[in-house]
């Protein structure tokens, strides 16, 4: 069984459109994340949720809105897509470790291409 | 800005040789982790070393951590073609209590059969 899954795997869309990426984990973890990997392979945290509560919100444009309907799901909605949003988006999860940062489990990624 | 910088950016070796990658970071950490990313895939956790540890082994992997120099190294012994991937170090920071990882820029390893 897939531990962290994302859909879709590929997403090609026009500028200005609104799109969503879904993420689900079946590991029973309390914490979930969204990371963005750019064309130079730099990986940067965007958001983090713990038990449906937002705990990290980096300097991400407010066109990006995460939503966590339950602790097993963390979806990413993007409004008014721009060319610079093209990247690979990774969802990840980890067990709650208090103030520490523990091993994270990554999904396969969603390659977003904005034309 | 990236917390970690990795060195070298790219490394090409022959099968059977050892591969060493280095990582430097800037802030206080509670642990440092290494991940592997195969082309077009997600990241896979390899090993975690805590800030009070100096060396750790897992199979053909050996990780060292020098908190005084804010640096770590990953050694892969007896490399195989299947080890071809990008390798990232990631740090869990102490200062903000964040649980997200801060990643280095990665080393692209090519193992020639």
Coordinates of N, CA and C in Angstrom, one line a residue:
Chain A
X1 N 0.8 -1.2 0.0 CA 0.0 0.0 0.0 C 0.9 1.2 0.0
X2 N 0.5 2.2 -0.8 CA 1.2 3.5 -0.9 C 1.1 4.2 0.5
X3 N 2.2 4.7 1.0 CA 2.1 5.4 2.3 C 1.6 6.8 2.1
X4 N 2.3 7.6 1.2 CA 1.8 9.0 1.0 C 1.6 9.0 -0.5
X5 N 0.4 9.4 -0.9 CA 0.0 9.4 -2.3 C -0.5 10.8 -2.6
X6 N -0.2 11.2 -3.9 CA -0.6 12.5 -4.4 C -1.3 12.3 -5.7
X7 N -2.3 13.2 -6.0 CA -2.9 13.2 -7.3 C -3.2 14.6 -7.7
X8 N -3.0 15.0 -8.9 CA -2.5 14.1 -10.0 C -0.9 14.0 -10.0
X9 N -0.4 13.2 -10.8 CA 1.1 13.1 -10.9 C 1.6 14.2 -11.8
X10 N 0.9 14.5 -12.8 CA 1.2 15.6 -13.7 C 0.0 16.5 -13.9
X11 N 0.3 17.8 -14.0 CA -0.8 18.8 -14.1 C -0.3 19.9 -15.1
X12 N -0.9 20.0 -16.2 CA -0.6 21.0 -17.2 C -1.8 21.9 -17.4
X13 N -1.6 23.2 -17.2 CA -2.7 24.1 -17.2 C -2.3 25.5 -17.7
X14 N -3.2 26.3 -18.0 CA -3.0 27.6 -18.5 C -2.9 28.6 -17.4
X15 N -2.1 29.7 -17.6 CA -2.0 30.8 -16.7 C -3.4 31.3 -16.3
X16 N -3.6 31.7 -15.1 CA -4.9 32.2 -14.6 C -5.9 31.2 -14.1
X17 N -5.6 29.9 -14.4 CA -6.5 28.9 -13.9 C -6.4 28.6 -12.5
X18 N -7.4 27.9 -11.9 CA -7.3 27.5 -10.5 C -7.2 26.0 -10.5
X19 N -6.3 25.4 -9.7 CA -6.1 24.0 -9.7 C -5.9 23.5 -8.2
X20 N -6.1 22.2 -8.0 CA -5.9 21.6 -6.7 C -5.0 20.3 -6.8
X21 N -4.2 20.1 -5.8 CA -3.5 18.9 -5.7 C -3.9 18.2 -4.4
X22 N -4.1 16.9 -4.5 CA -4.6 16.2 -3.3 C -3.4 15.3 -2.7
X23 N -3.5 15.2 -1.4 CA -2.5 14.3 -0.8 C -3.2 13.6 0.4
X24 N -2.8 12.3 0.4 CA -3.3 11.4 1.5 C -2.2 10.6 2.0
X25 N -2.2 10.4 3.4 CA -1.2 9.4 4.0 C -2.0 8.4 4.8
X26 N -1.5 7.2 4.7 CA -2.2 6.1 5.5 C -1.2 5.6 6.6
X27 N -0.3 6.5 7.1 CA 0.7 6.1 8.1 C 0.2 6.4 9.5
X28 N -0.9 7.1 9.6 CA -1.4 7.5 10.9 C -0.6 8.7 11.5
X29 N 0.1 9.4 10.7 CA 0.9 10.5 11.1 C 0.0 11.7 11.5
X30 N 0.5 12.5 12.4 CA -0.2 13.7 12.8 C 0.1 15.0 12.0
X31 N 1.3 15.0 11.4 CA 1.8 16.2 10.7 C 2.0 15.9 9.2
X32 N 1.6 16.9 8.5 CA 1.7 16.8 7.0 C 2.3 18.1 6.5
X33 N 2.9 18.0 5.3 CA 3.7 19.2 4.8 C 3.5 19.3 3.3
X34 N 3.7 20.5 2.8 CA 3.8 20.7 1.3 C 5.2 21.4 1.1
X35 N 5.9 20.8 0.2 CA 7.2 21.3 -0.3 C 7.1 21.7 -1.7
X36 N 7.9 22.6 -2.2 CA 8.0 23.0 -3.6 C 9.5 22.7 -4.0
X37 N 9.7 22.0 -5.1 CA 11.0 21.8 -5.7 C 11.1 22.5 -7.0
X38 N 12.0 23.4 -7.1 CA 12.1 24.2 -8.4 C 13.0 23.5 -9.4
X39 N 13.2 24.1 -10.5 CA 13.9 23.5 -11.6 C 15.4 23.2 -11.3
X40 N 15.9 23.9 -10.3 CA 17.3 23.7 -9.9 C 17.3 22.7 -8.7
X41 N 16.2 22.0 -8.4 CA 16.1 21.0 -7.4 C 16.1 21.5 -6.0
X42 N 16.1 22.8 -5.8 CA 15.9 23.3 -4.4 C 14.6 22.9 -3.9
X43 N 14.6 22.4 -2.7 CA 13.3 22.0 -2.1 C 13.0 22.9 -0.9
X44 N 11.8 23.5 -0.9 CA 11.5 24.4 0.2 C 10.2 24.2 0.8
X45 N 10.1 24.3 2.1 CA 8.8 24.1 2.8 C 7.8 25.2 2.4
X46 N 6.6 24.9 2.2 CA 5.5 25.8 2.0 C 4.6 25.9 3.2
X47 N 4.1 24.8 3.6 CA 3.1 24.7 4.7 C 3.3 23.5 5.5
X48 N 2.9 23.5 6.8 CA 2.8 22.3 7.6 C 1.6 22.4 8.5
X49 N 0.9 21.2 8.6 CA -0.2 21.1 9.4 C 0.0 20.0 10.4
X50 N -0.5 20.2 11.6 CA -0.5 19.2 12.7 C -1.9 19.0 13.2
X51 N -2.4 17.8 13.0 CA -3.8 17.5 13.4 C -4.8 18.6 12.9
X52 N -4.7 18.9 11.6 CA -5.6 19.8 10.9 C -5.3 21.2 11.2
X53 N -4.3 21.5 12.0 CA -4.0 22.9 12.4 C -2.8 23.4 11.7
X54 N -2.9 24.6 11.1 CA -1.7 25.1 10.4 C -0.6 25.5 11.4
X55 N 0.6 25.0 11.2 CA 1.7 25.4 12.1 C 2.8 26.1 11.4
X56 N 2.9 25.9 10.1 CA 4.0 26.7 9.4 C 3.3 27.2 8.1
X57 N 3.5 28.5 7.9 CA 3.1 29.1 6.6 C 4.2 30.0 6.2
X58 N 5.1 29.5 5.3 CA 6.2 30.2 4.8 C 5.7 31.4 4.0
X59 N 6.6 32.2 3.5 CA 6.3 33.3 2.6 C 5.8 32.9 1.3
X60 N 4.6 32.3 1.3 CA 4.0 31.8 0.1 C 2.9 32.7 -0.3
X61 N 2.7 33.1 -1.6 CA 1.6 34.0 -2.0 C 0.3 33.4 -1.5
X62 N -0.6 34.3 -1.2 CA -1.9 33.8 -0.7 C -2.8 33.2 -1.8
X63 N -2.3 33.1 -3.0 CA -3.0 32.4 -4.0 C -2.9 30.9 -3.7
X64 N -2.0 30.5 -2.8 CA -1.8 29.1 -2.4 C -2.6 28.9 -1.1
X65 N -3.5 28.0 -1.1 CA -4.3 27.8 0.2 C -4.3 26.3 0.5
X66 N -3.7 25.9 1.6 CA -3.8 24.5 2.0 C -5.1 24.2 2.7
X67 N -5.6 23.0 2.6 CA -6.8 22.6 3.3 C -6.7 21.2 3.9
X68 N -7.0 21.0 5.1 CA -6.8 19.7 5.7 C -8.2 19.3 6.3
X69 N -8.9 18.5 5.6 CA -10.2 18.1 6.1 C -10.1 17.1 7.2
X70 N -9.1 16.4 7.3 CA -8.8 15.5 8.4 C -7.3 15.2 8.5
X71 N -6.8 14.6 9.5 CA -5.3 14.5 9.6 C -4.6 13.6 8.6
X72 N -5.4 12.9 7.9 CA -4.8 12.0 6.8 C -4.7 12.7 5.5
X73 N -5.3 13.9 5.3 CA -5.4 14.6 4.1 C -4.9 16.0 4.2
X74 N -4.1 16.4 3.2 CA -3.7 17.8 3.1 C -3.7 18.2 1.6
X75 N -4.6 19.0 1.2 CA -4.8 19.4 -0.2 C -4.2 20.8 -0.4
X76 N -3.8 21.0 -1.6 CA -3.2 22.3 -1.9 C -4.0 22.9 -3.1
X77 N -4.6 24.1 -2.8 CA -5.4 24.7 -3.9 C -4.6 26.0 -4.3
X78 N -4.5 26.2 -5.6 CA -3.7 27.3 -6.2 C -4.7 28.1 -7.1
X79 N -4.8 29.4 -6.7 CA -5.6 30.3 -7.6 C -4.8 31.1 -8.5
X80 N -5.4 31.4 -9.7 CA -4.7 32.4 -10.6 C -3.3 31.9 -10.9
X81 N -3.1 30.8 -11.4 CA -1.8 30.2 -11.6 C -0.9 31.1 -12.5
X82 N 0.4 31.2 -12.1 CA 1.4 32.0 -12.8 C 2.5 31.1 -13.4
X83 N 3.2 31.6 -14.4 CA 4.3 30.8 -15.0 C 5.3 30.3 -13.9
X84 N 5.6 31.2 -12.9 CA 6.5 30.9 -11.9 C 6.1 29.8 -10.9
X85 N 4.8 29.4 -11.0 CA 4.3 28.3 -10.1 C 4.8 26.9 -10.7
X86 N 5.3 26.9 -11.9 CA 5.7 25.6 -12.4 C 6.8 25.0 -11.6
X87 N 6.6 23.8 -11.1 CA 7.6 23.2 -10.2 C 7.0 21.8 -9.9
X88 N 7.8 21.1 -9.1 CA 7.3 19.8 -8.6 C 6.9 20.0 -7.1
X89 N 5.7 19.6 -6.8 CA 5.1 19.8 -5.4 C 5.1 18.5 -4.7
X90 N 5.7 18.5 -3.5 CA 5.8 17.2 -2.8 C 5.0 17.4 -1.5
X91 N 4.2 16.4 -1.2 CA 3.5 16.2 0.1 C 4.4 15.3 0.9
X92 N 4.4 15.5 2.2 CA 5.1 14.6 3.1 C 4.4 14.5 4.4
X93 N 4.7 13.5 5.2 CA 4.1 13.4 6.5 C 5.1 12.9 7.5
X94 N 4.9 13.1 8.8 CA 5.8 12.6 9.8 C 5.0 12.4 11.1
X95 N 5.4 11.6 12.0 CA 4.8 11.4 13.3 C 5.0 12.7 14.1
X96 N 4.2 13.0 15.0 CA 4.4 14.1 15.9 C 5.5 13.8 16.8
X97 N 6.5 14.7 16.9 CA 7.7 14.5 17.7 C 7.9 15.6 18.6
X98 N 6.9 16.3 19.1 CA 7.0 17.4 20.0 C 7.7 18.5 19.3
X99 N 8.8 19.0 19.8 CA 9.5 20.1 19.2 C 10.6 19.7 18.2
X100 N 10.7 18.3 18.1 CA 11.8 17.8 17.2 C 11.3 17.6 15.8
X101 N 12.2 17.5 14.9 CA 11.9 17.2 13.5 C 12.3 15.8 13.2
X102 N 11.4 14.9 12.9 CA 11.7 13.5 12.7 C 11.6 13.1 11.3
X103 N 11.8 11.9 11.0 CA 11.8 11.4 9.6 C 10.5 11.7 8.9
X104 N 10.7 12.2 7.7 CA 9.5 12.5 6.9 C 9.4 11.5 5.7
X105 N 8.1 11.3 5.4 CA 7.8 10.3 4.3 C 7.2 11.1 3.2
X106 N 7.8 11.0 2.0 CA 7.4 11.9 0.9 C 6.5 11.1 -0.1
X107 N 5.6 11.9 -0.7 CA 4.8 11.4 -1.8 C 5.6 11.4 -3.0
X108 N 5.1 10.9 -4.2 CA 5.8 10.8 -5.4 C 6.0 12.2 -6.1
X109 N 5.2 13.2 -5.7 CA 5.4 14.5 -6.3 C 4.3 14.7 -7.4
X110 N 4.0 16.0 -7.6 CA 3.1 16.4 -8.7 C 3.8 17.5 -9.5
X111 N 4.0 17.1 -10.8 CA 4.8 18.1 -11.6 C 3.7 19.0 -12.2
X112 N 3.8 20.3 -11.8 CA 2.9 21.3 -12.3 C 3.6 22.1 -13.4
X113 N 2.9 22.2 -14.6 CA 3.4 23.0 -15.7 C 2.4 24.0 -16.0
X114 N 2.8 25.3 -15.9 CA 1.8 26.4 -16.2 C 2.3 27.0 -17.6
X115 N 1.3 27.0 -18.5 CA 1.7 27.5 -19.9 C 1.2 28.9 -20.1
Chain B
X1 N 16.6 31.5 1.9 CA 17.9 31.0 1.4 C 18.0 29.6 1.9
X2 N 18.8 28.7 1.2 CA 19.0 27.4 1.6 C 19.7 27.3 2.9
X3 N 19.3 26.5 3.8 CA 20.0 26.2 5.0 C 21.3 25.5 4.7
X4 N 21.3 24.5 3.9 CA 22.5 23.7 3.7 C 23.0 23.9 2.3
X5 N 24.3 23.7 2.3 CA 25.0 23.7 1.0 C 25.7 22.3 0.9
X6 N 25.6 21.7 -0.3 CA 26.2 20.4 -0.4 C 27.4 20.5 -1.4
X7 N 28.3 19.6 -1.2 CA 29.5 19.6 -2.0 C 29.9 18.1 -2.2
X8 N 30.2 17.7 -3.4 CA 30.1 18.5 -4.6 C 28.7 18.6 -5.1
X9 N 28.5 19.4 -6.1 CA 27.1 19.4 -6.7 C 26.9 18.2 -7.5
X10 N 27.9 17.7 -8.1 CA 27.8 16.5 -8.9 C 29.0 15.6 -8.8
X11 N 28.8 14.3 -8.8 CA 29.9 13.3 -8.6 C 29.7 12.1 -9.5
X12 N 30.7 11.8 -10.2 CA 30.6 10.6 -11.1 C 31.7 9.6 -10.7
X13 N 31.4 8.4 -10.4 CA 32.3 7.4 -10.0 C 32.0 6.1 -10.7
X14 N 33.0 5.1 -10.5 CA 32.8 3.8 -11.1 C 32.1 2.9 -10.0
X15 N 31.4 1.9 -10.5 CA 30.8 0.9 -9.6 C 31.9 0.3 -8.7
X16 N 31.6 0.1 -7.5 CA 32.6 -0.4 -6.5 C 33.4 0.6 -5.8
X17 N 33.5 1.8 -6.3 CA 34.2 2.9 -5.6 C 33.3 3.4 -4.5
X18 N 33.9 4.2 -3.6 CA 33.2 4.9 -2.5 C 32.8 6.3 -3.0
X19 N 31.7 6.7 -2.5 CA 31.2 8.1 -2.8 C 31.1 8.9 -1.5
X20 N 31.6 10.1 -1.4 CA 31.5 10.9 -0.3 C 30.9 12.2 -0.6
X21 N 29.9 12.6 0.1 CA 29.2 13.9 -0.1 C 29.2 14.6 1.2
X22 N 29.3 15.9 1.1 CA 29.4 16.8 2.3 C 28.3 17.8 2.3
X23 N 28.0 18.2 3.5 CA 26.8 19.1 3.7 C 27.2 20.1 4.8
X24 N 27.0 21.4 4.6 CA 27.2 22.4 5.7 C 25.9 23.1 5.9
X25 N 25.7 23.5 7.1 CA 24.5 24.2 7.5 C 24.8 25.4 8.4
X26 N 23.8 26.2 8.7 CA 24.1 27.5 9.3 C 23.6 27.6 10.8
X27 N 22.5 27.0 11.1 CA 21.9 27.2 12.4 C 22.0 26.0 13.3
X28 N 21.6 26.2 14.6 CA 21.6 25.1 15.5 C 20.6 24.1 15.1
X29 N 20.9 22.8 15.2 CA 20.0 21.8 14.8 C 19.7 20.8 15.9
X30 N 18.6 20.0 15.8 CA 18.4 18.9 16.7 C 18.7 17.6 16.0
X31 N 18.6 17.6 14.7 CA 19.1 16.4 14.0 C 19.4 16.8 12.5
X32 N 20.1 15.8 11.8 CA 20.4 16.0 10.4 C 20.1 14.7 9.7
X33 N 19.4 14.9 8.6 CA 18.9 13.7 7.9 C 19.5 13.7 6.4
X34 N 19.6 12.5 5.9 CA 20.0 12.4 4.5 C 18.8 11.7 3.7
X35 N 18.5 12.2 2.6 CA 17.5 11.7 1.7 C 18.1 11.4 0.3
X36 N 17.5 10.4 -0.3 CA 17.8 10.1 -1.7 C 16.6 10.4 -2.6
X37 N 16.9 11.0 -3.8 CA 15.8 11.2 -4.7 C 16.2 10.6 -6.1
X38 N 15.5 9.6 -6.5 CA 15.8 9.1 -7.9 C 15.0 10.0 -8.9
X39 N 15.5 10.0 -10.1 CA 15.0 10.9 -11.1 C 13.5 10.8 -11.2
X40 N 12.8 11.9 -11.1 CA 11.3 11.8 -11.3 C 10.5 11.2 -10.1
X41 N 11.2 11.0 -9.0 CA 10.5 10.4 -7.9 C 10.6 11.3 -6.6
X42 N 9.9 10.8 -5.6 CA 9.9 11.5 -4.3 C 11.2 11.2 -3.6
X43 N 11.3 11.9 -2.4 CA 12.5 11.7 -1.6 C 12.3 10.5 -0.7
X44 N 13.4 9.7 -0.5 CA 13.3 8.6 0.4 C 14.3 8.8 1.5
X45 N 13.9 8.6 2.8 CA 14.8 8.8 3.9 C 15.8 7.7 4.0
X46 N 17.1 8.1 4.2 CA 18.2 7.2 4.3 C 18.6 7.0 5.8
X47 N 18.9 8.1 6.4 CA 19.5 8.0 7.8 C 19.3 9.3 8.5
X48 N 19.2 9.2 9.8 CA 19.0 10.4 10.7 C 20.1 10.3 11.8
X49 N 20.8 11.4 12.0 CA 21.8 11.5 13.0 C 21.4 12.6 13.9
X50 N 21.4 12.4 15.2 CA 21.0 13.4 16.2 C 22.2 14.3 16.5
X51 N 21.9 15.4 17.1 CA 23.0 16.4 17.3 C 24.0 16.0 18.3
X52 N 23.6 15.0 19.2 CA 24.6 14.5 20.2 C 25.3 13.3 19.7
X53 N 25.1 12.9 18.4 CA 25.8 11.8 17.8 C 26.9 12.3 16.9
X54 N 28.0 11.5 16.7 CA 29.1 11.9 15.9 C 29.1 11.0 14.6
X55 N 28.7 9.8 14.7 CA 28.8 8.9 13.6 C 27.7 7.9 13.7
X56 N 27.2 7.5 12.5 CA 26.1 6.5 12.4 C 26.3 5.7 11.2
X57 N 26.0 4.4 11.3 CA 26.1 3.5 10.1 C 24.7 2.9 9.8
X58 N 24.5 2.6 8.5 CA 23.3 1.9 8.1 C 23.7 1.2 6.8
X59 N 23.9 -0.1 6.9 CA 24.3 -0.9 5.7 C 25.6 -0.3 5.1
X60 N 25.5 0.1 3.9 CA 26.7 0.7 3.2 C 26.8 2.2 3.4
X61 N 26.0 2.7 4.2 CA 26.0 4.2 4.5 C 26.7 4.5 5.8
X62 N 27.5 5.5 5.8 CA 28.1 6.0 7.0 C 28.0 7.5 7.0
X63 N 27.4 8.0 8.1 CA 27.2 9.5 8.2 C 28.0 10.0 9.4
X64 N 28.6 11.1 9.2 CA 29.3 11.8 10.3 C 28.7 13.2 10.5
X65 N 28.8 13.6 11.7 CA 28.3 15.0 12.1 C 29.2 15.7 13.0
X66 N 29.6 16.9 12.6 CA 30.5 17.7 13.4 C 29.7 19.0 13.7
X67 N 29.1 19.1 14.8 CA 28.3 20.3 15.1 C 29.2 21.5 15.4
X68 N 30.4 21.4 15.7 CA 31.3 22.5 15.9 C 31.6 23.2 14.6
X69 N 31.6 22.4 13.5 CA 31.9 22.9 12.2 C 30.6 23.1 11.4
X70 N 29.5 22.6 12.0 CA 28.2 22.7 11.3 C 28.3 22.0 9.9
X71 N 28.8 20.7 10.0 CA 29.0 20.0 8.8 C 28.7 18.5 9.0
X72 N 28.3 17.8 7.9 CA 28.1 16.4 7.9 C 28.6 15.8 6.6
X73 N 28.9 14.5 6.7 CA 29.3 13.8 5.4 C 28.5 12.5 5.3
X74 N 28.2 12.1 4.1 CA 27.6 10.9 3.8 C 28.6 10.1 2.9
X75 N 28.9 8.9 3.4 CA 29.8 8.0 2.7 C 29.0 6.8 2.2
X76 N 29.0 6.5 0.9 CA 28.4 5.3 0.4 C 29.6 4.4 0.0
X77 N 29.7 3.2 0.6 CA 30.8 2.3 0.2 C 30.3 1.3 -0.8
X78 N 31.3 0.9 -1.6 CA 31.1 -0.1 -2.6 C 29.9 0.2 -3.5
X79 N 29.9 1.4 -4.1 CA 28.7 1.9 -4.8 C 28.3 1.0 -5.9
X80 N 27.0 1.1 -6.2 CA 26.3 0.3 -7.3 C 25.6 1.2 -8.2
X81 N 25.4 0.8 -9.4 CA 24.7 1.6 -10.4 C 23.3 2.1 -9.9
X82 N 22.7 1.2 -9.0 CA 21.4 1.6 -8.5 C 21.5 2.7 -7.5
X83 N 22.7 3.1 -7.1 CA 22.9 4.3 -6.1 C 22.8 5.6 -6.9
X84 N 22.8 5.5 -8.2 CA 22.6 6.8 -9.0 C 21.4 7.5 -8.6
X85 N 21.5 8.7 -8.1 CA 20.4 9.5 -7.6 C 20.9 10.9 -7.2
X86 N 20.0 11.7 -6.7 CA 20.4 12.9 -6.0 C 20.3 12.7 -4.5
X87 N 21.3 13.2 -3.8 CA 21.3 13.1 -2.3 C 21.2 14.4 -1.7
X88 N 20.3 14.5 -0.7 CA 20.0 15.8 0.0 C 20.3 15.6 1.5
X89 N 20.9 16.6 2.1 CA 20.9 16.7 3.5 C 19.8 17.6 3.9
X90 N 19.2 17.3 5.1 CA 18.1 18.1 5.6 C 18.3 18.3 7.1
X91 N 18.0 19.5 7.6 CA 18.2 19.7 9.0 C 16.9 20.1 9.7
X92 N 16.8 19.6 10.9 CA 15.6 20.0 11.7 C 16.1 21.1 12.7
X93 N 15.6 22.2 12.6 CA 16.1 23.4 13.4 C 15.6 23.4 14.8
X94 N 16.4 24.0 15.7 CA 16.1 24.1 17.1 C 15.4 25.4 17.3
X95 N 15.8 26.5 16.7 CA 15.4 27.8 17.1 C 13.9 28.1 17.1
X96 N 13.3 27.6 16.1 CA 11.8 28.0 16.0 C 10.9 26.9 16.4
X97 N 11.5 25.7 16.7 CA 10.6 24.6 17.1 C 9.8 24.1 15.9
X98 N 10.2 24.5 14.7 CA 9.6 24.0 13.5 C 9.8 22.5 13.3
X99 N 8.8 21.9 12.7 CA 9.0 20.5 12.4 C 9.2 20.2 10.9
X100 N 9.3 21.3 10.1 CA 9.7 21.1 8.7 C 11.2 21.0 8.6
X101 N 11.6 20.4 7.6 CA 13.0 20.2 7.3 C 13.5 21.3 6.4
X102 N 14.8 21.7 6.5 CA 15.4 22.6 5.6 C 16.4 21.9 4.8
X103 N 16.3 21.9 3.5 CA 17.1 21.0 2.7 C 18.3 21.8 2.1
X104 N 19.3 21.0 1.8 CA 20.5 21.5 1.1 C 20.2 21.4 -0.4
X105 N 21.2 21.8 -1.1 CA 21.0 21.9 -2.6 C 21.2 20.6 -3.3
X106 N 21.7 19.6 -2.6 CA 21.8 18.3 -3.2 C 23.1 18.0 -4.0
X107 N 23.4 16.7 -4.0 CA 24.5 16.2 -4.8 C 24.0 15.2 -5.8
X108 N 24.3 15.4 -7.0 CA 23.9 14.4 -8.0 C 25.0 13.4 -8.2
X109 N 24.7 12.1 -7.8 CA 25.6 11.1 -7.9 C 25.3 10.2 -9.1
X110 N 26.4 10.0 -9.9 CA 26.2 9.1 -11.1 C 27.2 7.9 -10.9
X111 N 26.7 6.7 -10.8 CA 27.6 5.5 -10.6 C 27.6 4.8 -12.0
X112 N 28.8 4.8 -12.6 CA 29.0 4.1 -13.9 C 29.2 2.6 -13.7
X113 N 28.4 1.8 -14.4 CA 28.6 0.3 -14.3 C 29.9 -0.2 -14.9

